């Protein structure tokens, strides 16, 4: 008992020190534009990981995370509310069968939602959450094993999921009441070995895989999921169960790790291949044929950690547009790479994190044209907590 108390006291002191020093080096810095915060838990042995972040209308933030539970093989659901200066307001640990939250946090009709899963029935849930991190309502969706969610306009969203009965990767468009607008299913191939990486992703007994979905500038939907035995990037108009285009990976050992659709049919892309990482901030992908991900011309990113989350956003700085590509380095810092979005030229790099190890979780362009970076950190080598970096527009301009 004394050991636990001492650990907790030491941890709280460290948190106060980090919070106190995050802007002390520059008294002119507005605490709402630039800060680093690390968030404690009332359960000191909770291991919390970052999933997504959303800035609310009051310019505070909703943080979505997960935490290890001892009563299920799946990760529990955690939501926190933060004010505009990064100060903690309140949080919610969901204790029922509502588990496995996935990004992104959605905004539909002015309200905020996130997708999760029932630990028993495995069906997807759509949860409405208010700005104080309270879950307002939960409805069941007609799919199982949710993998990713993304806004698709103001009144519907895109949901990527897995159907273990039919052995298919499913892409759906849905509204806030759970009604389906369009849906296609893509076969993953026969055999238990094909499904194993997907199930391991859910139970965290294997590698966390880069599942995502969205809509390209040409109107086609895209998804990164298993198809024909391989983790592949698919393009589809949702008219049938055949993709219009395929960027094929190497089983679960290679493929696309992130994608950003830009105007003119251009994409920013990152990919991985047997432990190596690559990036290209401006490339053309065929959305009507089949190519190998390994054939996409790209630059090796030698400092990126194997299997780390990669996130990308577009941002206007000064008179130019840029792509921000972020991930975790091998020495456990969060790295931001800036590229000119019209030429793909590498412009600048910036590192976040010191003293403790940090891993990237999610990015959000803020209303003041700064950057909110949600991550996970390990304090004193034993306490896994959420952290939030706020990088101001001025700091980003200084990098240029």
mmCIF file of C-alpha atoms in Angstrom:
data_model
loop_
_atom_site.group_PDB
_atom_site.id
_atom_site.type_symbol
_atom_site.label_atom_id
_atom_site.label_comp_id
_atom_site.label_asym_id
_atom_site.label_seq_id
_atom_site.Cartn_x
_atom_site.Cartn_y
_atom_site.Cartn_z
ATOM 1 C CA UNK A 1 0.000 0.000 0.000
ATOM 2 C CA UNK A 2 2.816 2.420 0.849
ATOM 3 C CA UNK A 3 4.571 1.609 -2.421
ATOM 4 C CA UNK A 4 1.448 2.474 -4.413
ATOM 5 C CA UNK A 5 0.988 5.713 -2.487
ATOM 6 C CA UNK A 6 4.589 6.777 -3.028
ATOM 7 C CA UNK A 7 4.350 6.012 -6.754
ATOM 8 C CA UNK A 8 1.189 8.040 -7.045
ATOM 9 C CA UNK A 9 2.585 11.023 -5.144
ATOM 10 C CA UNK A 10 5.755 10.972 -7.240
ATOM 11 C CA UNK A 11 3.733 10.825 -10.425
ATOM 12 C CA UNK A 12 1.514 13.757 -9.421
ATOM 13 C CA UNK A 13 4.566 15.862 -8.604
ATOM 14 C CA UNK A 14 6.036 15.086 -12.009
ATOM 15 C CA UNK A 15 2.781 16.033 -13.737
ATOM 16 C CA UNK A 16 2.741 19.369 -11.909
ATOM 17 C CA UNK A 17 6.332 20.006 -12.952
ATOM 18 C CA UNK A 18 5.577 19.270 -16.634
ATOM 19 C CA UNK A 19 2.438 21.402 -16.594
ATOM 20 C CA UNK A 20 4.257 24.261 -14.870
ATOM 21 C CA UNK A 21 7.208 24.347 -17.287
ATOM 22 C CA UNK A 22 5.450 23.912 -20.606
ATOM 23 C CA UNK A 23 5.327 27.677 -21.337
ATOM 24 C CA UNK A 24 7.672 29.105 -18.718
ATOM 25 C CA UNK A 25 10.554 29.569 -21.170
ATOM 26 C CA UNK A 26 8.605 32.292 -22.984
ATOM 27 C CA UNK A 27 6.348 34.561 -20.961
ATOM 28 C CA UNK A 28 4.909 36.082 -24.163
ATOM 29 C CA UNK A 29 3.431 32.799 -25.342
ATOM 30 C CA UNK A 30 -0.361 32.664 -25.222
ATOM 31 C CA UNK A 31 -1.179 29.520 -23.197
ATOM 32 C CA UNK A 32 -4.077 28.779 -25.549
ATOM 33 C CA UNK A 33 -1.839 28.631 -28.651
ATOM 34 C CA UNK A 34 1.161 26.620 -27.462
ATOM 35 C CA UNK A 35 1.459 24.068 -24.673
ATOM 36 C CA UNK A 36 2.254 20.521 -23.626
ATOM 37 C CA UNK A 37 -0.043 18.735 -21.197
ATOM 38 C CA UNK A 38 0.083 15.237 -19.730
ATOM 39 C CA UNK A 39 -3.135 13.924 -18.203
ATOM 40 C CA UNK A 40 -3.223 11.908 -14.991
ATOM 41 C CA UNK A 41 -5.684 9.141 -14.144
ATOM 42 C CA UNK A 42 -7.411 8.495 -10.837
ATOM 43 C CA UNK A 43 -6.334 4.876 -11.341
ATOM 44 C CA UNK A 44 -2.546 5.085 -11.382
ATOM 45 C CA UNK A 45 -2.179 1.636 -12.992
ATOM 46 C CA UNK A 46 -4.406 2.495 -15.995
ATOM 47 C CA UNK A 47 -2.588 2.286 -19.340
ATOM 48 C CA UNK A 48 -4.321 4.776 -21.658
ATOM 49 C CA UNK A 49 -3.568 5.092 -25.393
ATOM 50 C CA UNK A 50 -4.561 7.812 -27.859
ATOM 51 C CA UNK A 51 -7.177 7.226 -30.582
ATOM 52 C CA UNK A 52 -8.391 10.631 -31.836
ATOM 53 C CA UNK A 53 -8.886 14.309 -31.038
ATOM 54 C CA UNK A 54 -11.523 16.866 -32.049
ATOM 55 C CA UNK A 55 -11.703 20.588 -31.324
ATOM 56 C CA UNK A 56 -15.153 21.667 -30.153
ATOM 57 C CA UNK A 57 -17.061 24.880 -30.869
ATOM 58 C CA UNK A 58 -15.862 26.314 -27.558
ATOM 59 C CA UNK A 59 -12.295 25.745 -28.820
ATOM 60 C CA UNK A 60 -11.662 23.061 -26.233
ATOM 61 C CA UNK A 61 -11.008 19.457 -27.199
ATOM 62 C CA UNK A 62 -12.523 16.014 -26.968
ATOM 63 C CA UNK A 63 -9.943 13.268 -26.539
ATOM 64 C CA UNK A 64 -10.784 9.688 -27.473
ATOM 65 C CA UNK A 65 -8.636 6.903 -26.085
ATOM 66 C CA UNK A 66 -8.626 3.296 -24.994
ATOM 67 C CA UNK A 67 -7.416 1.511 -21.890
ATOM 68 C CA UNK A 68 -6.592 -2.056 -20.942
ATOM 69 C CA UNK A 69 -9.359 -3.855 -19.051
ATOM 70 C CA UNK A 70 -8.901 -7.078 -17.112
ATOM 71 C CA UNK A 71 -12.411 -8.399 -17.824
ATOM 72 C CA UNK A 72 -12.282 -8.551 -21.648
ATOM 73 C CA UNK A 73 -9.820 -9.225 -24.462
ATOM 74 C CA UNK A 74 -10.711 -5.860 -25.991
ATOM 75 C CA UNK A 75 -9.595 -2.387 -24.970
ATOM 76 C CA UNK A 76 -12.010 -0.220 -23.004
ATOM 77 C CA UNK A 77 -13.374 3.166 -24.110
ATOM 78 C CA UNK A 78 -12.087 6.436 -22.629
ATOM 79 C CA UNK A 79 -13.280 9.978 -23.416
ATOM 80 C CA UNK A 80 -11.939 13.233 -21.928
ATOM 81 C CA UNK A 81 -12.898 16.906 -22.171
ATOM 82 C CA UNK A 82 -10.141 19.556 -22.257
ATOM 83 C CA UNK A 83 -10.461 23.347 -22.318
ATOM 84 C CA UNK A 84 -8.818 25.690 -24.863
ATOM 85 C CA UNK A 85 -5.651 25.958 -22.756
ATOM 86 C CA UNK A 86 -5.304 22.203 -22.421
ATOM 87 C CA UNK A 87 -6.630 22.039 -18.874
ATOM 88 C CA UNK A 88 -8.487 18.888 -17.920
ATOM 89 C CA UNK A 89 -12.263 19.217 -17.311
ATOM 90 C CA UNK A 90 -13.606 15.682 -16.902
ATOM 91 C CA UNK A 91 -13.427 12.183 -18.328
ATOM 92 C CA UNK A 92 -15.518 9.056 -18.791
ATOM 93 C CA UNK A 93 -14.303 5.477 -18.476
ATOM 94 C CA UNK A 94 -16.933 3.262 -20.075
ATOM 95 C CA UNK A 95 -17.220 0.148 -17.884
ATOM 96 C CA UNK A 96 -19.896 -1.801 -19.749
ATOM 97 C CA UNK A 97 -19.545 -3.913 -22.914
ATOM 98 C CA UNK A 98 -18.838 -0.799 -24.990
ATOM 99 C CA UNK A 99 -15.211 -1.356 -26.090
ATOM 100 C CA UNK A 100 -12.702 -0.838 -28.916
ATOM 101 C CA UNK A 101 -13.263 2.843 -29.856
ATOM 102 C CA UNK A 102 -12.016 3.772 -33.319
ATOM 103 C CA UNK A 103 -11.170 7.090 -34.921
ATOM 104 C CA UNK A 104 -12.266 9.452 -36.130
ATOM 105 C CA UNK A 105 -14.492 11.474 -33.834
ATOM 106 C CA UNK A 106 -17.385 12.404 -36.134
ATOM 107 C CA UNK A 107 -19.430 15.601 -36.418
ATOM 108 C CA UNK A 108 -22.936 15.009 -37.776
ATOM 109 C CA UNK A 109 -25.616 17.690 -37.722
ATOM 110 C CA UNK A 110 -23.617 19.723 -35.209
ATOM 111 C CA UNK A 111 -23.293 16.835 -32.725
ATOM 112 C CA UNK A 112 -20.244 14.667 -32.003
ATOM 113 C CA UNK A 113 -20.074 10.893 -32.293
ATOM 114 C CA UNK A 114 -17.606 8.028 -32.191
ATOM 115 C CA UNK A 115 -17.814 4.375 -33.193
ATOM 116 C CA UNK A 116 -17.061 1.475 -30.857
ATOM 117 C CA UNK A 117 -17.985 -2.209 -30.495
ATOM 118 C CA UNK A 118 -19.990 -4.515 -28.254
ATOM 119 C CA UNK A 119 -17.620 -6.887 -26.466
ATOM 120 C CA UNK A 120 -20.129 -9.752 -26.576
ATOM 121 C CA UNK A 121 -22.088 -9.433 -29.832
ATOM 122 C CA UNK A 122 -19.218 -7.678 -31.707
ATOM 123 C CA UNK A 123 -21.634 -5.304 -33.463
ATOM 124 C CA UNK A 124 -20.623 -1.693 -34.037
ATOM 125 C CA UNK A 125 -22.022 1.114 -31.871
ATOM 126 C CA UNK A 126 -22.504 4.772 -32.746
ATOM 127 C CA UNK A 127 -22.145 6.874 -29.581
ATOM 128 C CA UNK A 128 -23.188 10.515 -29.323
ATOM 129 C CA UNK A 129 -20.958 12.424 -26.891
ATOM 130 C CA UNK A 130 -21.296 15.985 -25.583
ATOM 131 C CA UNK A 131 -18.512 18.535 -25.090
ATOM 132 C CA UNK A 132 -18.117 17.407 -21.471
ATOM 133 C CA UNK A 133 -17.196 13.855 -22.513
ATOM 134 C CA UNK A 134 -20.544 12.433 -21.422
ATOM 135 C CA UNK A 135 -22.083 9.781 -23.651
ATOM 136 C CA UNK A 136 -25.575 11.000 -24.561
ATOM 137 C CA UNK A 137 -26.845 8.017 -26.549
ATOM 138 C CA UNK A 138 -25.691 4.748 -28.094
ATOM 139 C CA UNK A 139 -27.272 2.943 -31.026
ATOM 140 C CA UNK A 140 -26.331 -0.359 -32.643
ATOM 141 C CA UNK A 141 -25.220 -0.370 -36.272
ATOM 142 C CA UNK A 142 -25.847 -3.282 -38.609
ATOM 143 C CA UNK A 143 -22.192 -4.277 -39.005
ATOM 144 C CA UNK A 144 -19.591 -6.048 -36.875
ATOM 145 C CA UNK A 145 -15.916 -5.492 -36.029
ATOM 146 C CA UNK A 146 -15.623 -1.721 -36.744
ATOM 147 C CA UNK A 147 -12.209 -0.675 -38.043
ATOM 148 C CA UNK A 148 -12.451 3.043 -38.839
ATOM 149 C CA UNK A 149 -14.962 5.884 -39.263
ATOM 150 C CA UNK A 150 -14.713 9.122 -41.240
ATOM 151 C CA UNK A 151 -17.046 12.046 -41.962
ATOM 152 C CA UNK A 152 -18.608 12.102 -45.430
ATOM 153 C CA UNK A 153 -20.305 15.467 -45.659
ATOM 154 C CA UNK A 154 -22.381 17.014 -42.887
ATOM 155 C CA UNK A 155 -25.039 14.351 -42.415
ATOM 156 C CA UNK A 156 -23.426 10.956 -43.031
ATOM 157 C CA UNK A 157 -20.236 9.073 -42.311
ATOM 158 C CA UNK A 158 -18.091 6.328 -43.808
ATOM 159 C CA UNK A 159 -17.635 3.162 -41.768
ATOM 160 C CA UNK A 160 -15.027 0.482 -42.431
ATOM 161 C CA UNK A 161 -15.752 -2.856 -40.766
ATOM 162 C CA UNK A 162 -15.139 -6.596 -40.994
ATOM 163 C CA UNK A 163 -17.730 -9.342 -41.459
ATOM 164 C CA UNK A 164 -16.277 -12.520 -39.926
ATOM 165 C CA UNK A 165 -19.195 -14.661 -41.154
ATOM 166 C CA UNK A 166 -18.789 -13.757 -44.821
ATOM 167 C CA UNK A 167 -15.030 -13.124 -44.500
ATOM 168 C CA UNK A 168 -15.392 -9.694 -46.099
ATOM 169 C CA UNK A 169 -14.106 -6.184 -45.572
ATOM 170 C CA UNK A 170 -17.161 -3.900 -45.565
ATOM 171 C CA UNK A 171 -17.372 -0.228 -46.537
ATOM 172 C CA UNK A 172 -20.635 1.539 -45.669
ATOM 173 C CA UNK A 173 -22.033 5.046 -45.718
ATOM 174 C CA UNK A 174 -24.440 5.714 -42.850
ATOM 175 C CA UNK A 175 -26.406 8.496 -41.212
ATOM 176 C CA UNK A 176 -26.646 9.328 -37.512
ATOM 177 C CA UNK A 177 -29.716 7.100 -37.090
ATOM 178 C CA UNK A 178 -27.781 4.089 -38.398
ATOM 179 C CA UNK A 179 -29.483 3.864 -41.779
ATOM 180 C CA UNK A 180 -27.256 2.670 -44.615
ATOM 181 C CA UNK A 181 -26.826 4.818 -47.716
ATOM 182 C CA UNK A 182 -24.492 2.537 -49.653
ATOM 183 C CA UNK A 183 -22.429 -0.555 -48.933
ATOM 184 C CA UNK A 184 -19.909 -2.863 -50.607
ATOM 185 C CA UNK A 185 -18.193 -6.013 -49.351
ATOM 186 C CA UNK A 186 -14.793 -7.218 -50.495
ATOM 187 C CA UNK A 187 -13.661 -10.806 -49.914
ATOM 188 C CA UNK A 188 -10.483 -11.281 -47.913
ATOM 189 C CA UNK A 189 -9.856 -14.846 -49.159
ATOM 190 C CA UNK A 190 -10.400 -18.241 -47.591
ATOM 191 C CA UNK A 191 -8.603 -19.741 -44.612
ATOM 192 C CA UNK A 192 -8.104 -18.954 -40.940
ATOM 193 C CA UNK A 193 -4.603 -17.584 -41.531
ATOM 194 C CA UNK A 194 -6.033 -14.714 -43.584
ATOM 195 C CA UNK A 195 -8.381 -13.641 -40.781
ATOM 196 C CA UNK A 196 -5.848 -14.035 -37.977
ATOM 197 C CA UNK A 197 -4.135 -10.608 -38.366
ATOM 198 C CA UNK A 198 -7.558 -8.887 -38.252
ATOM 199 C CA UNK A 199 -8.623 -10.610 -35.015
ATOM 200 C CA UNK A 200 -5.159 -10.021 -33.501
ATOM 201 C CA UNK A 201 -5.601 -6.322 -34.307
ATOM 202 C CA UNK A 202 -8.795 -6.220 -32.225
ATOM 203 C CA UNK A 203 -7.438 -8.162 -29.251
ATOM 204 C CA UNK A 204 -4.004 -6.470 -29.400
ATOM 205 C CA UNK A 205 -2.345 -9.894 -29.409
ATOM 206 C CA UNK A 206 -0.675 -8.954 -32.686
ATOM 207 C CA UNK A 207 0.312 -5.917 -34.686
ATOM 208 C CA UNK A 208 -1.972 -2.868 -34.837
ATOM 209 C CA UNK A 209 -2.747 -2.440 -38.539
ATOM 210 C CA UNK A 210 -3.359 0.835 -40.455
ATOM 211 C CA UNK A 211 -7.053 0.515 -41.295
ATOM 212 C CA UNK A 212 -8.601 3.708 -42.691
ATOM 213 C CA UNK A 213 -11.188 4.962 -45.194
ATOM 214 C CA UNK A 214 -12.301 8.182 -46.844
ATOM 215 C CA UNK A 215 -13.372 9.860 -50.049
ATOM 216 C CA UNK A 216 -11.031 11.020 -52.809
ATOM 217 C CA UNK A 217 -11.299 14.327 -54.634
ATOM 218 C CA UNK A 218 -12.684 12.497 -57.712
ATOM 219 C CA UNK A 219 -15.668 11.252 -55.656
ATOM 220 C CA UNK A 220 -14.568 7.639 -55.290
ATOM 221 C CA UNK A 221 -14.427 6.076 -51.843
ATOM 222 C CA UNK A 222 -11.223 4.460 -50.642
ATOM 223 C CA UNK A 223 -10.406 2.014 -47.895
ATOM 224 C CA UNK A 224 -7.330 0.332 -46.508
ATOM 225 C CA UNK A 225 -8.301 -3.195 -45.504
ATOM 226 C CA UNK A 226 -7.860 -6.856 -46.326
ATOM 227 C CA UNK A 227 -8.787 -7.947 -49.850
ATOM 228 C CA UNK A 228 -7.785 -11.120 -51.664
ATOM 229 C CA UNK A 229 -5.391 -12.291 -48.904
ATOM 230 C CA UNK A 230 -3.589 -8.956 -48.667
ATOM 231 C CA UNK A 231 -3.790 -5.628 -46.830
ATOM 232 C CA UNK A 232 -4.636 -3.376 -49.782
ATOM 233 C CA UNK A 233 -5.818 0.123 -50.621
ATOM 234 C CA UNK A 234 -9.089 -0.148 -52.565
ATOM 235 C CA UNK A 235 -11.093 2.417 -54.538
ATOM 236 C CA UNK A 236 -14.834 1.926 -55.006
ATOM 237 C CA UNK A 237 -17.992 3.743 -56.103
ATOM 238 C CA UNK A 238 -20.043 1.409 -53.842
ATOM 239 C CA UNK A 239 -22.107 0.248 -56.839
ATOM 240 C CA UNK A 240 -21.040 -3.394 -56.427
ATOM 241 C CA UNK A 241 -18.581 -5.636 -54.584
ATOM 242 C CA UNK A 242 -15.713 -5.143 -57.031
ATOM 243 C CA UNK A 243 -13.155 -2.381 -56.413
ATOM 244 C CA UNK A 244 -12.435 -0.023 -59.292
ATOM 245 C CA UNK A 245 -8.758 0.149 -58.306
ATOM 246 C CA UNK A 246 -6.361 -1.722 -56.056
ATOM 247 C CA UNK A 247 -3.001 -0.806 -54.507
ATOM 248 C CA UNK A 248 -1.861 -4.230 -53.369
ATOM 249 C CA UNK A 249 0.336 -4.836 -50.342
ATOM 250 C CA UNK A 250 2.327 -7.861 -49.161
ATOM 251 C CA UNK A 251 -0.088 -9.915 -47.029
ATOM 252 C CA UNK A 252 0.072 -8.029 -43.698
ATOM 253 C CA UNK A 253 3.793 -7.238 -44.028
ATOM 254 C CA UNK A 254 3.536 -4.398 -46.512
ATOM 255 C CA UNK A 255 1.099 -1.841 -47.884
ATOM 256 C CA UNK A 256 -0.152 1.707 -47.410
ATOM 257 C CA UNK A 257 -0.004 3.190 -43.894
ATOM 258 C CA UNK A 258 -1.719 6.547 -44.545
ATOM 259 C CA UNK A 259 -3.289 8.496 -47.396
ATOM 260 C CA UNK A 260 -4.317 12.109 -47.979
ATOM 261 C CA UNK A 261 -6.410 12.994 -51.022
ATOM 262 C CA UNK A 262 -5.616 16.346 -52.620
ATOM 263 C CA UNK A 263 -6.986 18.352 -55.534
ATOM 264 C CA UNK A 264 -6.230 17.330 -59.091
ATOM 265 C CA UNK A 265 -6.207 13.618 -58.374
ATOM 266 C CA UNK A 266 -2.997 13.861 -56.356
ATOM 267 C CA UNK A 267 -2.316 11.991 -53.111
ATOM 268 C CA UNK A 268 0.150 12.176 -50.266
ATOM 269 C CA UNK A 269 0.998 8.656 -49.186
ATOM 270 C CA UNK A 270 3.098 6.708 -46.741
ATOM 271 C CA UNK A 271 3.747 2.991 -47.013
ATOM 272 C CA UNK A 272 5.615 0.200 -45.287
ATOM 273 C CA UNK A 273 7.311 -2.960 -46.496
ATOM 274 C CA UNK A 274 8.724 -5.628 -44.165
ATOM 275 C CA UNK A 275 9.721 -3.111 -41.484
ATOM 276 C CA UNK A 276 10.854 -0.283 -43.769
ATOM 277 C CA UNK A 277 8.897 2.985 -44.127
ATOM 278 C CA UNK A 278 8.518 5.276 -47.140
ATOM 279 C CA UNK A 279 6.703 8.511 -48.014
ATOM 280 C CA UNK A 280 5.694 10.587 -51.007
ATOM 281 C CA UNK A 281 3.897 13.896 -50.425
ATOM 282 C CA UNK A 282 2.641 14.197 -54.004
ATOM 283 C CA UNK A 283 1.944 11.258 -56.264
ATOM 284 C CA UNK A 284 -0.663 10.104 -58.762
ATOM 285 C CA UNK A 285 -2.450 6.830 -58.035
ATOM 286 C CA UNK A 286 -4.513 4.938 -60.559
ATOM 287 C CA UNK A 287 -8.028 4.485 -59.181
ATOM 288 C CA UNK A 288 -9.038 2.133 -62.014
ATOM 289 C CA UNK A 289 -6.316 -0.507 -62.139
ATOM 290 C CA UNK A 290 -4.134 -2.737 -59.982
ATOM 291 C CA UNK A 291 -0.631 -1.789 -58.868
ATOM 292 C CA UNK A 292 1.729 -2.934 -56.118
ATOM 293 C CA UNK A 293 2.297 -0.584 -53.189
ATOM 294 C CA UNK A 294 6.013 -1.376 -53.390
ATOM 295 C CA UNK A 295 6.089 0.095 -56.927
ATOM 296 C CA UNK A 296 4.997 3.568 -55.757
ATOM 297 C CA UNK A 297 7.981 5.895 -56.018
ATOM 298 C CA UNK A 298 8.750 7.147 -52.522
ATOM 299 C CA UNK A 299 11.537 8.144 -50.183
ATOM 300 C CA UNK A 300 12.810 5.955 -47.325
ATOM 301 C CA UNK A 301 12.028 7.334 -43.856
ATOM 302 C CA UNK A 302 14.829 5.765 -41.868
ATOM 303 C CA UNK A 303 13.980 7.274 -38.470
ATOM 304 C CA UNK A 304 10.348 6.136 -38.410
ATOM 305 C CA UNK A 305 9.478 3.446 -35.915
ATOM 306 C CA UNK A 306 8.350 0.131 -37.366
ATOM 307 C CA UNK A 307 4.559 -0.165 -37.281
ATOM 308 C CA UNK A 308 3.970 3.335 -35.899
ATOM 309 C CA UNK A 309 0.795 5.312 -36.621
ATOM 310 C CA UNK A 310 1.204 7.806 -39.496
ATOM 311 C CA UNK A 311 -1.189 10.773 -39.799
ATOM 312 C CA UNK A 312 -1.415 13.520 -42.421
ATOM 313 C CA UNK A 313 -3.177 16.872 -42.698
ATOM 314 C CA UNK A 314 -3.247 19.750 -45.194
ATOM 315 C CA UNK A 315 -2.598 23.249 -43.885
ATOM 316 C CA UNK A 316 -2.228 26.741 -45.386
ATOM 317 C CA UNK A 317 0.719 28.698 -43.952
ATOM 318 C CA UNK A 318 1.468 32.135 -45.311
ATOM 319 C CA UNK A 319 0.820 32.121 -49.048
ATOM 320 C CA UNK A 320 1.435 28.402 -49.564
ATOM 321 C CA UNK A 321 -0.205 25.070 -48.842
ATOM 322 C CA UNK A 322 1.607 22.271 -47.064
ATOM 323 C CA UNK A 323 1.194 18.633 -46.117
ATOM 324 C CA UNK A 324 2.026 17.738 -42.523
ATOM 325 C CA UNK A 325 3.075 14.112 -42.164
ATOM 326 C CA UNK A 326 3.501 12.944 -38.557
ATOM 327 C CA UNK A 327 4.570 9.734 -36.861
ATOM 328 C CA UNK A 328 6.807 8.326 -34.095
ATOM 329 C CA UNK A 329 10.569 8.027 -34.385
ATOM 330 C CA UNK A 330 12.676 5.070 -33.364
ATOM 331 C CA UNK A 331 13.929 7.034 -30.355
ATOM 332 C CA UNK A 332 10.320 7.688 -29.248
ATOM 333 C CA UNK A 333 9.686 11.268 -30.247
ATOM 334 C CA UNK A 334 6.804 12.594 -32.318
ATOM 335 C CA UNK A 335 8.089 13.992 -35.613
ATOM 336 C CA UNK A 336 6.316 16.452 -37.923
ATOM 337 C CA UNK A 337 7.459 16.598 -41.553
ATOM 338 C CA UNK A 338 6.303 19.521 -43.706
ATOM 339 C CA UNK A 339 6.075 19.220 -47.495
ATOM 340 C CA UNK A 340 5.082 21.732 -50.148
ATOM 341 C CA UNK A 341 1.757 20.359 -51.378
ATOM 342 C CA UNK A 342 2.177 21.727 -54.932
ATOM 343 C CA UNK A 343 5.610 20.214 -55.565
ATOM 344 C CA UNK A 344 5.925 17.504 -52.920
ATOM 345 C CA UNK A 345 9.240 19.085 -51.891
ATOM 346 C CA UNK A 346 10.464 18.419 -48.359
ATOM 347 C CA UNK A 347 10.442 21.727 -46.460
ATOM 348 C CA UNK A 348 11.004 21.268 -42.716
ATOM 349 C CA UNK A 349 11.012 18.896 -39.768
ATOM 350 C CA UNK A 350 10.034 19.426 -36.137
ATOM 351 C CA UNK A 351 10.282 17.095 -33.134
ATOM 352 C CA UNK A 352 7.934 16.982 -30.164
ATOM 353 C CA UNK A 353 8.718 15.390 -26.832
ATOM 354 C CA UNK A 354 11.571 15.330 -24.363
ATOM 355 C CA UNK A 355 12.571 13.385 -21.257
ATOM 356 C CA UNK A 356 9.780 10.792 -21.617
ATOM 357 C CA UNK A 357 9.015 8.582 -24.648
ATOM 358 C CA UNK A 358 6.146 9.838 -26.825
ATOM 359 C CA UNK A 359 4.077 8.080 -29.503
ATOM 360 C CA UNK A 360 1.765 9.767 -32.012
ATOM 361 C CA UNK A 361 -1.978 9.154 -31.810
ATOM 362 C CA UNK A 362 -3.825 11.792 -33.882
ATOM 363 C CA UNK A 363 -3.627 15.262 -35.467
ATOM 364 C CA UNK A 364 -6.124 18.124 -35.623
ATOM 365 C CA UNK A 365 -5.827 21.460 -37.420
ATOM 366 C CA UNK A 366 -7.168 23.995 -34.916
ATOM 367 C CA UNK A 367 -9.420 27.009 -35.503
ATOM 368 C CA UNK A 368 -6.445 29.353 -35.036
ATOM 369 C CA UNK A 369 -4.571 27.438 -37.786
ATOM 370 C CA UNK A 370 -2.296 25.716 -35.329
ATOM 371 C CA UNK A 371 -1.869 22.025 -34.747
ATOM 372 C CA UNK A 372 -3.129 19.828 -31.914
ATOM 373 C CA UNK A 373 -1.122 16.618 -31.577
ATOM 374 C CA UNK A 374 -2.570 13.896 -29.369
ATOM 375 C CA UNK A 375 -0.164 11.234 -28.224
ATOM 376 C CA UNK A 376 0.704 8.659 -25.633
ATOM 377 C CA UNK A 377 3.595 8.956 -23.201
ATOM 378 C CA UNK A 378 5.160 6.813 -20.500
ATOM 379 C CA UNK A 379 5.900 8.812 -17.360
ATOM 380 C CA UNK A 380 8.694 7.458 -15.155
ATOM 381 C CA UNK A 381 8.793 4.427 -17.432
ATOM 382 C CA UNK A 382 5.658 2.924 -15.931
ATOM 383 C CA UNK A 383 2.592 5.225 -16.238
ATOM 384 C CA UNK A 384 1.045 5.260 -19.732
ATOM 385 C CA UNK A 385 -0.917 8.473 -20.190
ATOM 386 C CA UNK A 386 -2.388 10.746 -22.858
ATOM 387 C CA UNK A 387 -0.453 13.869 -23.806
ATOM 388 C CA UNK A 388 -1.465 16.877 -25.881
ATOM 389 C CA UNK A 389 0.886 19.196 -27.763
ATOM 390 C CA UNK A 390 -0.541 22.451 -29.084
ATOM 391 C CA UNK A 391 1.700 23.961 -31.774
ATOM 392 C CA UNK A 392 0.855 27.534 -32.790
ATOM 393 C CA UNK A 393 0.687 28.860 -36.345
ATOM 394 C CA UNK A 394 3.648 31.106 -35.513
ATOM 395 C CA UNK A 395 5.741 28.094 -34.531
ATOM 396 C CA UNK A 396 4.846 26.350 -37.777
ATOM 397 C CA UNK A 397 5.710 29.475 -39.797
ATOM 398 C CA UNK A 398 9.071 29.686 -38.015
ATOM 399 C CA UNK A 399 9.906 26.235 -39.352
ATOM 400 C CA UNK A 400 9.633 27.580 -42.882
#
